[in-house]
mmCIF file of C-alpha atoms in Angstrom:
data_model
loop_
_atom_site.group_PDB
_atom_site.id
_atom_site.type_symbol
_atom_site.label_atom_id
_atom_site.label_comp_id
_atom_site.label_asym_id
_atom_site.label_seq_id
_atom_site.Cartn_x
_atom_site.Cartn_y
_atom_site.Cartn_z
ATOM 1 C CA MET Z 23 -19.898 -30.169 -6.861
ATOM 2 C CA THR Z 24 -19.920 -28.729 -3.070
ATOM 3 C CA SER Z 25 -18.060 -25.832 -2.521
ATOM 4 C CA ARG Z 26 -17.385 -24.334 0.495
ATOM 5 C CA ARG Z 27 -16.611 -20.251 0.751
ATOM 6 C CA ARG Z 28 -15.104 -19.065 4.070
ATOM 7 C CA LEU Z 29 -15.658 -15.364 5.013
ATOM 8 C CA THR Z 30 -13.985 -13.922 8.115
ATOM 9 C CA LEU Z 31 -14.188 -11.340 10.495
ATOM 10 C CA LEU Z 32 -11.402 -9.922 10.921
ATOM 11 C CA ALA Z 33 -9.338 -9.592 13.993
ATOM 12 C CA VAL Z 34 -12.334 -10.035 15.828
ATOM 13 C CA THR Z 35 -12.728 -13.047 18.628
ATOM 14 C CA ILE Z 36 -15.845 -14.457 19.135
ATOM 15 C CA ALA Z 37 -16.631 -17.339 21.649
ATOM 16 C CA ALA Z 38 -20.042 -18.083 21.039
ATOM 17 C CA ALA Z 39 -20.630 -20.729 17.662
ATOM 18 C CA PRO Z 40 -22.112 -19.379 14.712
ATOM 19 C CA LEU Z 41 -25.511 -20.900 14.229
ATOM 20 C CA ILE Z 42 -26.245 -23.367 11.535
ATOM 21 C CA LEU Z 43 -29.311 -23.483 9.006
ATOM 22 C CA GLY Z 44 -30.003 -25.981 6.105
ATOM 23 C CA GLY Z 45 -29.618 -29.717 5.506
ATOM 24 C CA CYS Z 46 -31.639 -32.407 4.611
ATOM 25 C CA THR Z 47 -35.445 -33.134 5.300
ATOM 26 C CA ALA Z 48 -38.101 -35.838 4.239
ATOM 27 C CA GLU Z 49 -42.042 -34.972 4.516
ATOM 28 C CA ARG Z 50 -44.622 -36.942 3.381
ATOM 29 C CA ASP Z 51 -47.040 -36.002 0.609
ATOM 30 C CA PRO Z 52 -50.700 -35.423 2.086
ATOM 31 C CA ALA Z 53 -51.866 -36.733 -1.344
ATOM 32 C CA ASN Z 54 -51.012 -39.447 -0.729
ATOM 33 C CA GLY Z 55 -49.368 -39.777 2.127
ATOM 34 C CA SER Z 56 -45.822 -41.237 0.917
ATOM 35 C CA ALA Z 57 -42.463 -39.686 1.477
ATOM 36 C CA LYS Z 58 -40.574 -37.888 -0.550
ATOM 37 C CA ASP Z 59 -37.181 -35.841 -0.036
ATOM 38 C CA HIS Z 60 -37.060 -32.246 0.506
ATOM 39 C CA VAL Z 61 -33.955 -30.441 0.082
ATOM 40 C CA ALA Z 62 -33.187 -27.017 2.074
ATOM 41 C CA GLY Z 63 -30.942 -24.451 1.275
ATOM 42 C CA PRO Z 64 -27.026 -24.478 1.917
ATOM 43 C CA ASP Z 65 -25.686 -24.982 5.327
ATOM 44 C CA LEU Z 66 -24.969 -21.108 6.016
ATOM 45 C CA ALA Z 67 -23.032 -19.620 9.472
ATOM 46 C CA VAL Z 68 -22.790 -15.756 9.457
ATOM 47 C CA THR Z 69 -20.289 -14.251 11.742
ATOM 48 C CA PRO Z 70 -20.631 -11.450 14.141
ATOM 49 C CA THR Z 71 -23.008 -14.108 16.067
ATOM 50 C CA ASP Z 72 -26.273 -13.161 16.433
ATOM 51 C CA LYS Z 73 -26.213 -10.831 19.874
ATOM 52 C CA ALA Z 74 -22.932 -10.309 19.590
ATOM 53 C CA ARG Z 75 -21.351 -7.719 21.631
ATOM 54 C CA ASP Z 76 -18.231 -5.412 22.093
ATOM 55 C CA VAL Z 77 -17.582 -6.067 18.407
ATOM 56 C CA PRO Z 78 -14.911 -3.719 16.785
ATOM 57 C CA VAL Z 79 -15.834 -0.706 14.604
ATOM 58 C CA SER Z 80 -13.602 -2.964 11.960
ATOM 59 C CA ALA Z 81 -15.595 -5.657 11.545
ATOM 60 C CA GLU Z 82 -16.455 -7.427 8.634
ATOM 61 C CA VAL Z 83 -19.684 -9.808 7.409
ATOM 62 C CA GLY Z 84 -18.220 -13.141 7.464
ATOM 63 C CA THR Z 85 -20.015 -16.692 6.376
ATOM 64 C CA VAL Z 86 -19.339 -20.288 5.822
ATOM 65 C CA VAL Z 87 -21.203 -21.604 3.261
ATOM 66 C CA LYS Z 88 -21.551 -25.499 2.653
ATOM 67 C CA GLY Z 89 -23.486 -26.995 -0.152
ATOM 68 C CA GLY Z 90 -24.020 -23.968 -2.336
ATOM 69 C CA ARG Z 91 -22.513 -19.873 -2.204
ATOM 70 C CA VAL Z 92 -23.674 -16.385 -0.711
ATOM 71 C CA THR Z 93 -25.941 -14.347 -3.613
ATOM 72 C CA GLY Z 94 -27.045 -11.728 -1.084
ATOM 73 C CA VAL Z 95 -25.423 -9.549 1.938
ATOM 74 C CA ARG Z 96 -27.461 -6.794 3.133
ATOM 75 C CA LEU Z 97 -25.925 -5.131 6.474
ATOM 76 C CA THR Z 98 -28.068 -2.013 8.404
ATOM 77 C CA ASP Z 99 -27.649 -0.244 11.068
ATOM 78 C CA ASP Z 100 -30.139 0.394 14.088
ATOM 79 C CA LYS Z 101 -32.153 3.240 12.591
ATOM 80 C CA GLY Z 102 -32.808 1.211 9.397
ATOM 81 C CA LYS Z 103 -30.232 2.266 6.821
ATOM 82 C CA GLN Z 104 -28.399 0.237 4.686
ATOM 83 C CA VAL Z 105 -24.553 0.448 5.029
ATOM 84 C CA GLY Z 106 -22.486 0.112 2.284
ATOM 85 C CA ALA Z 107 -19.999 -3.365 2.092
ATOM 86 C CA GLU Z 108 -17.887 -4.698 -1.296
ATOM 87 C CA PRO Z 109 -17.030 -8.018 -1.385
ATOM 88 C CA ARG Z 110 -12.988 -9.238 -1.087
ATOM 89 C CA ASP Z 111 -11.455 -9.751 -4.292
ATOM 90 C CA ASP Z 112 -11.265 -13.046 -3.408
ATOM 91 C CA GLY Z 113 -14.227 -13.926 -2.142
ATOM 92 C CA SER Z 114 -13.664 -14.074 1.500
ATOM 93 C CA GLY Z 115 -14.837 -11.529 3.298
ATOM 94 C CA TRP Z 116 -17.916 -8.333 2.780
ATOM 95 C CA VAL Z 117 -16.018 -5.323 4.061
ATOM 96 C CA PRO Z 118 -18.330 -2.056 4.865
ATOM 97 C CA THR Z 119 -17.091 0.649 3.039
ATOM 98 C CA ALA Z 120 -16.627 2.905 6.492
ATOM 99 C CA PRO Z 121 -15.731 1.918 9.865
ATOM 100 C CA LEU Z 122 -18.842 0.698 11.420
ATOM 101 C CA GLN Z 123 -19.941 3.418 14.183
ATOM 102 C CA PRO Z 124 -19.256 2.319 18.033
ATOM 103 C CA ARG Z 125 -21.748 1.588 20.427
ATOM 104 C CA ARG Z 126 -24.128 1.082 17.744
ATOM 105 C CA THR Z 127 -26.108 -2.253 16.617
ATOM 106 C CA TYR Z 128 -26.097 -3.729 13.102
ATOM 107 C CA THR Z 129 -28.148 -6.614 11.128
ATOM 108 C CA ALA Z 130 -26.349 -8.130 9.060
ATOM 109 C CA GLU Z 131 -28.902 -10.826 6.338
ATOM 110 C CA VAL Z 132 -26.943 -13.187 4.172
ATOM 111 C CA THR Z 133 -28.480 -15.143 1.111
ATOM 112 C CA ALA Z 134 -26.443 -18.337 0.184
ATOM 113 C CA THR Z 135 -27.887 -20.094 -2.797
ATOM 114 C CA GLY Z 136 -27.498 -24.093 -3.099
ATOM 115 C CA ASP Z 137 -26.413 -26.364 -5.952
ATOM 116 C CA SER Z 138 -30.267 -27.153 -6.032
ATOM 117 C CA GLY Z 139 -31.105 -23.823 -6.549
ATOM 118 C CA ALA Z 140 -32.955 -23.790 -2.625
ATOM 119 C CA THR Z 141 -32.058 -20.677 -0.908
ATOM 120 C CA THR Z 142 -30.682 -20.217 2.782
ATOM 121 C CA THR Z 143 -31.352 -16.493 4.525
ATOM 122 C CA ARG Z 144 -29.486 -16.250 7.630
ATOM 123 C CA THR Z 145 -29.831 -12.653 10.035
ATOM 124 C CA SER Z 146 -27.209 -11.639 12.694
ATOM 125 C CA THR Z 147 -27.909 -8.516 14.666
ATOM 126 C CA PHE Z 148 -24.205 -7.504 16.951
ATOM 127 C CA THR Z 149 -23.329 -4.430 18.605
ATOM 128 C CA THR Z 150 -20.316 -2.477 18.522
ATOM 129 C CA MET Z 151 -18.163 -1.737 21.458
ATOM 130 C CA ALA Z 152 -17.250 1.760 22.812
ATOM 131 C CA LYS Z 153 -14.699 3.740 21.356
ATOM 132 C CA SER Z 154 -11.259 2.161 22.208
ATOM 133 C CA THR Z 155 -9.191 3.703 25.258
ATOM 134 C CA LYS Z 156 -5.733 1.389 24.108
ATOM 135 C CA PRO Z 157 -2.835 2.919 22.312
ATOM 136 C CA GLN Z 158 -3.110 3.525 18.657
ATOM 137 C CA ILE Z 159 -0.288 2.913 16.064
ATOM 138 C CA THR Z 160 0.089 5.439 13.512
ATOM 139 C CA SER Z 161 -0.431 4.799 9.917
ATOM 140 C CA THR Z 162 0.982 7.384 7.445
ATOM 141 C CA LEU Z 163 -0.114 6.890 3.589
ATOM 142 C CA TYR Z 164 2.382 8.145 1.524
ATOM 143 C CA PHE Z 165 0.182 8.303 -1.582
ATOM 144 C CA VAL Z 166 -2.203 11.057 -1.356
ATOM 145 C CA GLY Z 167 -5.119 12.233 -3.952
ATOM 146 C CA ASN Z 168 -5.880 13.552 -7.099
ATOM 147 C CA ARG Z 169 -1.929 13.385 -8.043
ATOM 148 C CA THR Z 170 -0.500 12.408 -10.915
ATOM 149 C CA TYR Z 171 2.528 9.563 -10.233
ATOM 150 C CA GLY Z 172 5.388 8.234 -11.579
ATOM 151 C CA THR Z 173 5.356 4.636 -12.964
ATOM 152 C CA ALA Z 174 7.685 3.299 -10.047
ATOM 153 C CA MET Z 175 5.399 4.964 -7.555
ATOM 154 C CA PRO Z 176 4.626 2.418 -4.969
ATOM 155 C CA VAL Z 177 1.908 2.500 -2.233
ATOM 156 C CA THR Z 178 3.240 2.928 1.084
ATOM 157 C CA VAL Z 179 2.014 2.809 4.505
ATOM 158 C CA ALA Z 180 4.470 3.491 7.520
ATOM 159 C CA PHE Z 181 3.250 2.727 10.736
ATOM 160 C CA ASP Z 182 5.302 3.908 14.531
ATOM 161 C CA PRO Z 183 5.088 2.553 16.594
ATOM 162 C CA ALA Z 184 6.200 -0.825 14.281
ATOM 163 C CA ILE Z 185 3.827 -3.586 13.261
ATOM 164 C CA PRO Z 186 4.519 -6.841 15.169
ATOM 165 C CA LYS Z 187 4.929 -10.047 12.846
ATOM 166 C CA GLU Z 188 2.285 -11.882 14.256
ATOM 167 C CA ALA Z 189 -0.191 -9.056 13.697
ATOM 168 C CA ARG Z 190 1.144 -7.991 9.790
ATOM 169 C CA ALA Z 191 -1.211 -10.586 8.566
ATOM 170 C CA ASP Z 192 -4.646 -8.948 10.321
ATOM 171 C CA VAL Z 193 -3.017 -5.458 9.063
ATOM 172 C CA GLN Z 194 -2.368 -6.201 5.709
ATOM 173 C CA ARG Z 195 -6.367 -7.918 5.092
ATOM 174 C CA ARG Z 196 -7.439 -3.910 6.063
ATOM 175 C CA LEU Z 197 -5.184 -2.733 2.993
ATOM 176 C CA PHE Z 198 -6.891 -2.528 -0.382
ATOM 177 C CA VAL Z 199 -5.332 -1.405 -3.965
ATOM 178 C CA LYS Z 200 -7.893 -1.643 -6.818
ATOM 179 C CA THR Z 201 -6.215 -0.379 -10.516
ATOM 180 C CA ASN Z 202 -8.165 0.252 -13.590
ATOM 181 C CA PRO Z 203 -7.335 -1.068 -16.144
ATOM 182 C CA PRO Z 204 -6.462 -4.361 -13.615
ATOM 183 C CA GLN Z 205 -2.822 -4.571 -12.893
ATOM 184 C CA PRO Z 206 -2.585 -6.925 -9.756
ATOM 185 C CA GLY Z 207 0.483 -6.318 -6.789
ATOM 186 C CA ALA Z 208 1.329 -7.562 -3.645
ATOM 187 C CA TRP Z 209 2.035 -6.065 -0.359
ATOM 188 C CA SER Z 210 5.364 -6.684 1.203
ATOM 189 C CA TRP Z 211 6.580 -5.702 4.983
ATOM 190 C CA LEU Z 212 10.199 -4.240 5.765
ATOM 191 C CA GLU Z 213 11.633 -6.748 8.123
ATOM 192 C CA ASP Z 214 10.874 -4.377 11.071
ATOM 193 C CA GLY Z 215 7.551 -3.948 10.210
ATOM 194 C CA SER Z 216 7.540 -0.099 9.902
ATOM 195 C CA GLN Z 217 6.639 0.262 6.483
ATOM 196 C CA VAL Z 218 4.886 -1.994 4.063
ATOM 197 C CA TYR Z 219 5.201 -1.580 0.577
ATOM 198 C CA TYR Z 220 2.582 -2.372 -2.710
ATOM 199 C CA ARG Z 221 3.814 -2.643 -6.326
ATOM 200 C CA ALA Z 222 2.738 -4.652 -9.598
ATOM 201 C CA PRO Z 223 5.263 -7.312 -10.762
ATOM 202 C CA ASP Z 224 5.981 -4.582 -13.766
ATOM 203 C CA PHE Z 225 5.974 -0.720 -13.442
ATOM 204 C CA TRP Z 226 2.662 0.461 -13.456
ATOM 205 C CA LYS Z 227 1.460 1.349 -16.981
ATOM 206 C CA PRO Z 228 0.961 4.762 -17.877
ATOM 207 C CA GLY Z 229 -2.738 6.412 -17.377
ATOM 208 C CA THR Z 230 -3.569 3.602 -14.390
ATOM 209 C CA THR Z 231 -5.762 5.030 -11.804
ATOM 210 C CA ILE Z 232 -4.933 4.098 -8.705
ATOM 211 C CA SER Z 233 -7.178 3.844 -5.531
ATOM 212 C CA VAL Z 234 -6.093 2.984 -2.118
ATOM 213 C CA ARG Z 235 -7.800 2.542 1.164
ATOM 214 C CA ALA Z 236 -5.872 2.234 4.681
ATOM 215 C CA GLY Z 237 -8.910 0.835 6.722
ATOM 216 C CA LEU Z 238 -7.597 0.540 9.925
ATOM 217 C CA GLU Z 239 -9.697 2.669 12.460
ATOM 218 C CA GLY Z 240 -10.311 0.743 14.987
ATOM 219 C CA LEU Z 241 -8.275 -1.987 14.351
ATOM 220 C CA PRO Z 242 -6.769 -4.431 17.100
ATOM 221 C CA ILE Z 243 -3.342 -4.728 16.275
ATOM 222 C CA GLY Z 244 -2.024 -6.942 18.757
ATOM 223 C CA LYS Z 245 -2.852 -7.365 22.149
ATOM 224 C CA ASP Z 246 -2.836 -4.081 23.407
ATOM 225 C CA ARG Z 247 -3.074 -1.618 20.575
ATOM 226 C CA VAL Z 248 -5.452 -0.211 17.485
ATOM 227 C CA GLY Z 249 -5.118 1.055 14.385
ATOM 228 C CA ASP Z 250 -5.855 5.218 14.238
ATOM 229 C CA ALA Z 251 -7.760 6.227 11.121
ATOM 230 C CA GLU Z 252 -9.253 5.410 7.903
ATOM 231 C CA ARG Z 253 -6.835 6.624 4.918
ATOM 232 C CA THR Z 254 -8.137 6.714 1.027
ATOM 233 C CA ALA Z 255 -6.708 8.211 -1.855
ATOM 234 C CA THR Z 256 -7.282 8.071 -5.415
ATOM 235 C CA SER Z 257 -4.577 9.439 -7.825
ATOM 236 C CA LYS Z 258 -3.464 8.851 -11.897
ATOM 237 C CA ILE Z 259 0.192 7.159 -13.320
ATOM 238 C CA GLY Z 260 1.799 9.370 -15.715
ATOM 239 C CA ARG Z 261 4.022 8.980 -18.780
ATOM 240 C CA GLN Z 262 6.909 7.160 -18.438
ATOM 241 C CA LEU Z 263 10.323 8.596 -17.348
ATOM 242 C CA SER Z 264 13.195 7.202 -15.381
ATOM 243 C CA LEU Z 265 16.885 8.624 -14.625
ATOM 244 C CA GLU Z 266 20.424 6.466 -14.154
ATOM 245 C CA VAL Z 267 23.113 7.633 -13.156
ATOM 246 C CA ASP Z 268 26.621 5.986 -13.371
ATOM 247 C CA ASN Z 269 29.370 6.650 -10.799
ATOM 248 C CA ALA Z 270 31.781 5.673 -13.622
ATOM 249 C CA THR Z 271 30.957 8.363 -15.805
ATOM 250 C CA LYS Z 272 29.680 10.662 -13.294
ATOM 251 C CA GLN Z 273 27.045 11.151 -15.667
ATOM 252 C CA MET Z 274 22.826 11.227 -15.439
ATOM 253 C CA THR Z 275 21.009 9.592 -18.434
ATOM 254 C CA VAL Z 276 17.332 10.940 -18.775
ATOM 255 C CA LEU Z 277 14.922 8.157 -20.362
ATOM 256 C CA ARG Z 278 11.426 8.872 -21.521
ATOM 257 C CA ASP Z 279 9.695 5.383 -22.801
ATOM 258 C CA GLY Z 280 13.167 4.263 -22.721
ATOM 259 C CA LYS Z 281 14.837 6.780 -25.221
ATOM 260 C CA GLN Z 282 17.631 8.864 -23.756
ATOM 261 C CA ILE Z 283 16.197 12.555 -23.686
ATOM 262 C CA ARG Z 284 18.861 14.492 -22.246
ATOM 263 C CA ARG Z 285 22.509 13.274 -20.349
ATOM 264 C CA ILE Z 286 23.701 15.508 -17.436
ATOM 265 C CA PRO Z 287 26.912 15.817 -15.315
ATOM 266 C CA VAL Z 288 26.779 15.238 -11.337
ATOM 267 C CA SER Z 289 28.641 15.155 -8.450
ATOM 268 C CA LEU Z 290 27.849 12.113 -6.403
ATOM 269 C CA GLY Z 291 29.077 11.841 -2.533
ATOM 270 C CA LYS Z 292 33.202 11.898 -1.895
ATOM 271 C CA PRO Z 293 33.801 8.730 -0.400
ATOM 272 C CA SER Z 294 33.560 9.794 3.226
ATOM 273 C CA THR Z 295 30.114 10.583 2.611
ATOM 274 C CA PRO Z 296 29.224 8.132 -0.542
ATOM 275 C CA SER Z 297 25.844 8.201 -2.130
ATOM 276 C CA SER Z 298 24.250 5.053 -1.876
ATOM 277 C CA SER Z 299 23.639 2.156 -4.826
ATOM 278 C CA GLY Z 300 20.159 1.240 -5.774
ATOM 279 C CA LYS Z 301 16.769 1.836 -7.095
ATOM 280 C CA MET Z 302 15.352 4.149 -5.755
ATOM 281 C CA VAL Z 303 12.234 6.639 -6.437
ATOM 282 C CA ILE Z 304 11.627 10.426 -6.059
ATOM 283 C CA MET Z 305 9.610 11.096 -3.055
ATOM 284 C CA GLU Z 306 8.992 14.976 -3.026
ATOM 285 C CA LYS Z 307 9.880 17.402 -4.648
ATOM 286 C CA HIS Z 308 11.079 21.010 -3.656
ATOM 287 C CA GLU Z 309 11.710 24.255 -4.901
ATOM 288 C CA ARG Z 310 13.839 26.029 -2.325
ATOM 289 C CA THR Z 311 14.213 24.039 1.057
ATOM 290 C CA THR Z 312 17.110 24.172 3.405
ATOM 291 C CA PHE Z 313 19.179 21.426 4.452
ATOM 292 C CA ASP Z 314 20.182 21.129 8.211
ATOM 293 C CA THR Z 315 23.103 18.050 9.189
ATOM 294 C CA ARG Z 316 24.005 20.052 12.554
ATOM 295 C CA GLY Z 317 24.019 17.206 14.848
ATOM 296 C CA GLU Z 318 24.820 14.034 11.741
ATOM 297 C CA PRO Z 319 28.131 12.580 11.908
ATOM 298 C CA ASN Z 320 29.094 13.810 8.986
ATOM 299 C CA GLY Z 321 26.800 16.957 8.698
ATOM 300 C CA GLY Z 322 27.623 20.323 10.461
ATOM 301 C CA TYR Z 323 26.131 22.635 7.708
ATOM 302 C CA VAL Z 324 23.287 24.428 6.654
ATOM 303 C CA VAL Z 325 22.511 25.621 3.838
ATOM 304 C CA ASP Z 326 19.915 26.826 0.920
ATOM 305 C CA VAL Z 327 19.220 24.736 -1.952
ATOM 306 C CA ASP Z 328 16.788 24.972 -5.164
ATOM 307 C CA ASP Z 329 15.487 22.453 -6.908
ATOM 308 C CA ALA Z 330 15.757 19.542 -4.706
ATOM 309 C CA GLN Z 331 14.518 15.952 -5.333
ATOM 310 C CA ARG Z 332 14.450 13.866 -2.099
ATOM 311 C CA TYR Z 333 15.534 10.213 -3.033
ATOM 312 C CA THR Z 334 16.070 8.638 0.373
ATOM 313 C CA TRP Z 335 15.093 9.264 3.921
ATOM 314 C CA GLY Z 336 19.002 9.356 4.742
ATOM 315 C CA GLY Z 337 18.857 12.549 2.938
ATOM 316 C CA GLU Z 338 19.876 12.001 -0.356
ATOM 317 C CA PHE Z 339 18.424 14.590 -3.283
ATOM 318 C CA ILE Z 340 19.061 15.302 -6.855
ATOM 319 C CA HIS Z 341 19.524 19.321 -6.350
ATOM 320 C CA SER Z 342 20.999 22.971 -7.747
ATOM 321 C CA ALA Z 343 24.946 22.942 -6.917
ATOM 322 C CA PRO Z 344 26.596 25.768 -8.630
ATOM 323 C CA TRP Z 345 29.438 25.755 -5.875
ATOM 324 C CA SER Z 346 30.461 22.238 -7.575
ATOM 325 C CA GLU Z 347 29.843 22.889 -11.247
ATOM 326 C CA GLY Z 348 33.395 22.533 -12.485
ATOM 327 C CA ASP Z 349 33.387 18.992 -10.525
ATOM 328 C CA GLN Z 350 30.307 18.060 -11.959
ATOM 329 C CA GLY Z 351 31.012 14.599 -14.617
ATOM 330 C CA SER Z 352 34.291 14.604 -12.706
ATOM 331 C CA THR Z 353 35.025 14.553 -9.616
ATOM 332 C CA ASN Z 354 32.347 13.395 -6.085
ATOM 333 C CA VAL Z 355 32.656 16.458 -3.995
ATOM 334 C CA SER Z 356 29.063 16.258 -2.170
ATOM 335 C CA HIS Z 357 27.941 14.494 0.936
ATOM 336 C CA GLY Z 358 25.769 12.058 -0.607
ATOM 337 C CA CYS Z 359 23.424 13.895 -2.633
ATOM 338 C CA ALA Z 360 23.701 14.000 -6.734
ATOM 339 C CA ASN Z 361 24.388 17.166 -7.214
ATOM 340 C CA VAL Z 362 24.083 18.720 -10.883
ATOM 341 C CA SER Z 363 23.898 22.344 -12.394
ATOM 342 C CA ALA Z 364 21.413 25.247 -11.613
ATOM 343 C CA ALA Z 365 20.144 25.132 -15.180
ATOM 344 C CA ALA Z 366 20.195 21.204 -15.292
ATOM 345 C CA ALA Z 367 18.180 21.192 -11.693
ATOM 346 C CA ASP Z 368 15.915 23.568 -13.018
ATOM 347 C CA TRP Z 369 15.642 21.730 -15.850
ATOM 348 C CA LEU Z 370 14.800 17.989 -14.032
ATOM 349 C CA MET Z 371 11.896 19.700 -11.845
ATOM 350 C CA GLY Z 372 10.254 20.868 -14.760
ATOM 351 C CA VAL Z 373 10.201 16.908 -16.254
ATOM 352 C CA THR Z 374 9.847 14.869 -13.700
ATOM 353 C CA GLN Z 375 7.340 13.535 -10.708
ATOM 354 C CA VAL Z 376 6.869 12.148 -7.627
ATOM 355 C CA GLY Z 377 7.149 8.403 -8.385
ATOM 356 C CA ASP Z 378 9.740 8.823 -10.866
ATOM 357 C CA LEU Z 379 11.948 5.912 -10.382
ATOM 358 C CA ILE Z 380 16.193 6.426 -10.264
ATOM 359 C CA THR Z 381 18.783 4.341 -9.966
ATOM 360 C CA VAL Z 382 22.420 5.235 -8.882
ATOM 361 C CA LYS Z 383 25.295 2.151 -9.794
ATOM 362 C CA GLY Z 384 28.796 1.540 -8.930
ATOM 363 C CA THR Z 385 28.775 3.858 -5.572
ATOM 364 C CA GLU Z 386 31.123 2.480 -2.230
ATOM 365 C CA VAL Z 387 27.670 1.212 -0.415
ATOM 366 C CA GLU Z 388 24.603 -0.660 -1.320
ATOM 367 C CA LEU Z 389 21.301 0.649 -1.259
ATOM 368 C CA GLN Z 390 19.415 0.002 3.018
ATOM 369 C CA PRO Z 391 15.950 -1.707 2.823
ATOM 370 C CA GLY Z 392 13.226 1.492 3.710
ATOM 371 C CA ASN Z 393 15.760 4.248 3.053
ATOM 372 C CA GLY Z 394 12.853 5.647 0.992
ATOM 373 C CA TRP Z 395 10.402 4.049 -0.871
ATOM 374 C CA THR Z 396 12.810 1.060 -1.967
ATOM 375 C CA ALA Z 397 9.853 -1.509 -3.667
ATOM 376 C CA TRP Z 398 11.663 -1.372 -6.525
ATOM 377 C CA ASN Z 399 15.340 -2.954 -5.010
ATOM 378 C CA VAL Z 400 14.475 -5.988 -4.938
ATOM 379 C CA SER Z 401 13.498 -9.321 -7.241
ATOM 380 C CA TRP Z 402 9.770 -9.961 -7.499
ATOM 381 C CA ASP Z 403 10.613 -13.059 -5.768
ATOM 382 C CA GLU Z 404 12.290 -11.516 -3.041
ATOM 383 C CA PHE Z 405 9.423 -9.032 -2.601
ATOM 384 C CA VAL Z 406 7.092 -11.433 -2.442
ATOM 385 C CA ARG Z 407 8.534 -13.172 0.614
ATOM 386 C CA GLY Z 408 7.556 -9.925 2.123
ATOM 387 C CA SER Z 409 3.926 -10.660 2.466
ATOM 388 C CA ALA Z 410 2.290 -11.644 5.286
ATOM 389 C CA LEU Z 411 -0.651 -13.519 3.451
ATOM 390 C CA PRO Z 412 -0.388 -15.619 0.436
ATOM 391 C CA VAL Z 413 0.515 -13.678 -3.232
ATOM 392 C CA ALA Z 414 -0.539 -15.561 -6.236
ATOM 393 C CA PRO Z 415 1.691 -18.556 -7.442
ATOM 394 C CA GLY Z 416 0.688 -16.888 -11.080
ATOM 395 C CA LEU Z 417 1.392 -13.232 -10.578
ATOM 396 C CA LYS Z 418 4.784 -13.081 -12.494
ATOM 397 C CA PRO Z 419 6.798 -9.938 -14.124
ATOM 398 C CA ALA Z 420 6.187 -10.160 -17.835
ATOM 399 C CA PRO Z 421 9.223 -11.110 -19.967
ATOM 400 C CA PRO Z 422 12.157 -8.952 -20.626
ATOM 401 C CA ALA Z 423 11.148 -6.084 -22.492
ATOM 402 C CA PRO Z 424 12.500 -3.088 -23.518
ATOM 403 C CA ALA Z 425 15.001 -1.399 -21.821
ATOM 404 C CA HIS Z 426 14.745 1.422 -19.418
ATOM 405 C CA PRO Z 427 11.623 0.969 -17.864
ATOM 406 C CA GLY Z 428 10.916 4.256 -15.918
ATOM 407 C CA ALA Z 429 8.795 6.396 -14.205
ATOM 408 C CA VAL Z 430 7.123 10.038 -14.404
ATOM 409 C CA ALA Z 431 4.958 11.079 -11.484
ATOM 410 C CA GLY Z 432 3.709 14.300 -9.972
ATOM 411 C CA GLY Z 433 2.735 16.235 -6.483
ATOM 412 C CA SER Z 434 3.876 15.570 -3.496
ATOM 413 C CA PRO Z 435 3.147 13.009 -0.106
ATOM 414 C CA ALA Z 436 2.331 12.964 3.233
ATOM 415 C CA PRO Z 437 5.041 15.257 5.525
ATOM 416 C CA ALA Z 438 8.194 13.232 5.240
ATOM 417 C CA PRO Z 439 11.357 13.539 8.515
ATOM 418 C CA SER Z 440 13.204 16.774 8.205
ATOM 419 C CA VAL Z 441 15.480 17.747 5.483
ATOM 420 C CA THR Z 442 18.695 16.914 6.140
ATOM 421 C CA GLY Z 443 20.188 16.775 2.466
ATOM 422 C CA ARG Z 444 23.852 16.017 1.865
#
């Protein structure tokens, strides 16, 4: 059966058409002078094309094969050193494991094997461009290596300035996530292109190892910008834990593996500064920090707080609030945070980790997309609609299971915006 595999060179436009090798020929048998059919190897084209110049350092080895499949790829630099490259999971490319170097010459040797067993080898030598002088788009990977995160921890990449819609597919193809044991997921962009999230249909399984690579260094993004850096991290998922806050009862329920382990009285945001309702994720933890809301519409105060755990960029935290202990469990008096007692806040700091799910319900306002790591605040069907690339149709959440699937985590991600707790 004839098959066709296409491996593309991402974000690289090469004017020269790739050379094609292969086809069927007839040759004469010298012993008896008769003609016999001779089947050559498959048709094979390679990109970058031979003698291509000014190739971005984000280049991948691409092929087009007709009548066979790629069975070998070898990439070497101009000193003869082999360059590591890994095939994409979908078989659409061979990606160097690190960015190529500027103004260097590389040789790609690709072998394809046909259905008959005959092979074709194609060699392409190309030269990368000088270091780009175009403005960079700054990327931030909110997933730090050597941590233990919660089961709701999304992989989050933020961009400044935001990625335009027409460039998101190219950027997304340079974002890689591997999980062990395998738990496939998908990427989803915020509407404005300022953040993209990766998660699986269901919460991560405890003990899963997640390896992330944002291979954006030198990647052409649109017409006038490039990616800024290569970022990688590998961390694990810890035990399952979640927090549920009900404004009707003014209680926080703490669940481990779906089972309640504690209830804690809370005081949420008063009507003029309400708390957000939705599914959020603990983003960072501080034993002690300062809330400075000067300049904010409903702010104007500076206060030191203990045992603070952020879950929105807008400044909503769980934190110790001994001044409101008389109101906790009955009245909302905060500026939007979840106030708990000093003892409860200290206990929570010992059991939670970054990446734990916190669900708040029954308040006056709904959580806004992007106000924190909001990947879980939408259904899976809505989430995958935010992908710039096709998502496997069979990737679906498991049937409804035990109540309260939660999350656990640890560590602290990349620096966040200034603390403005409420």
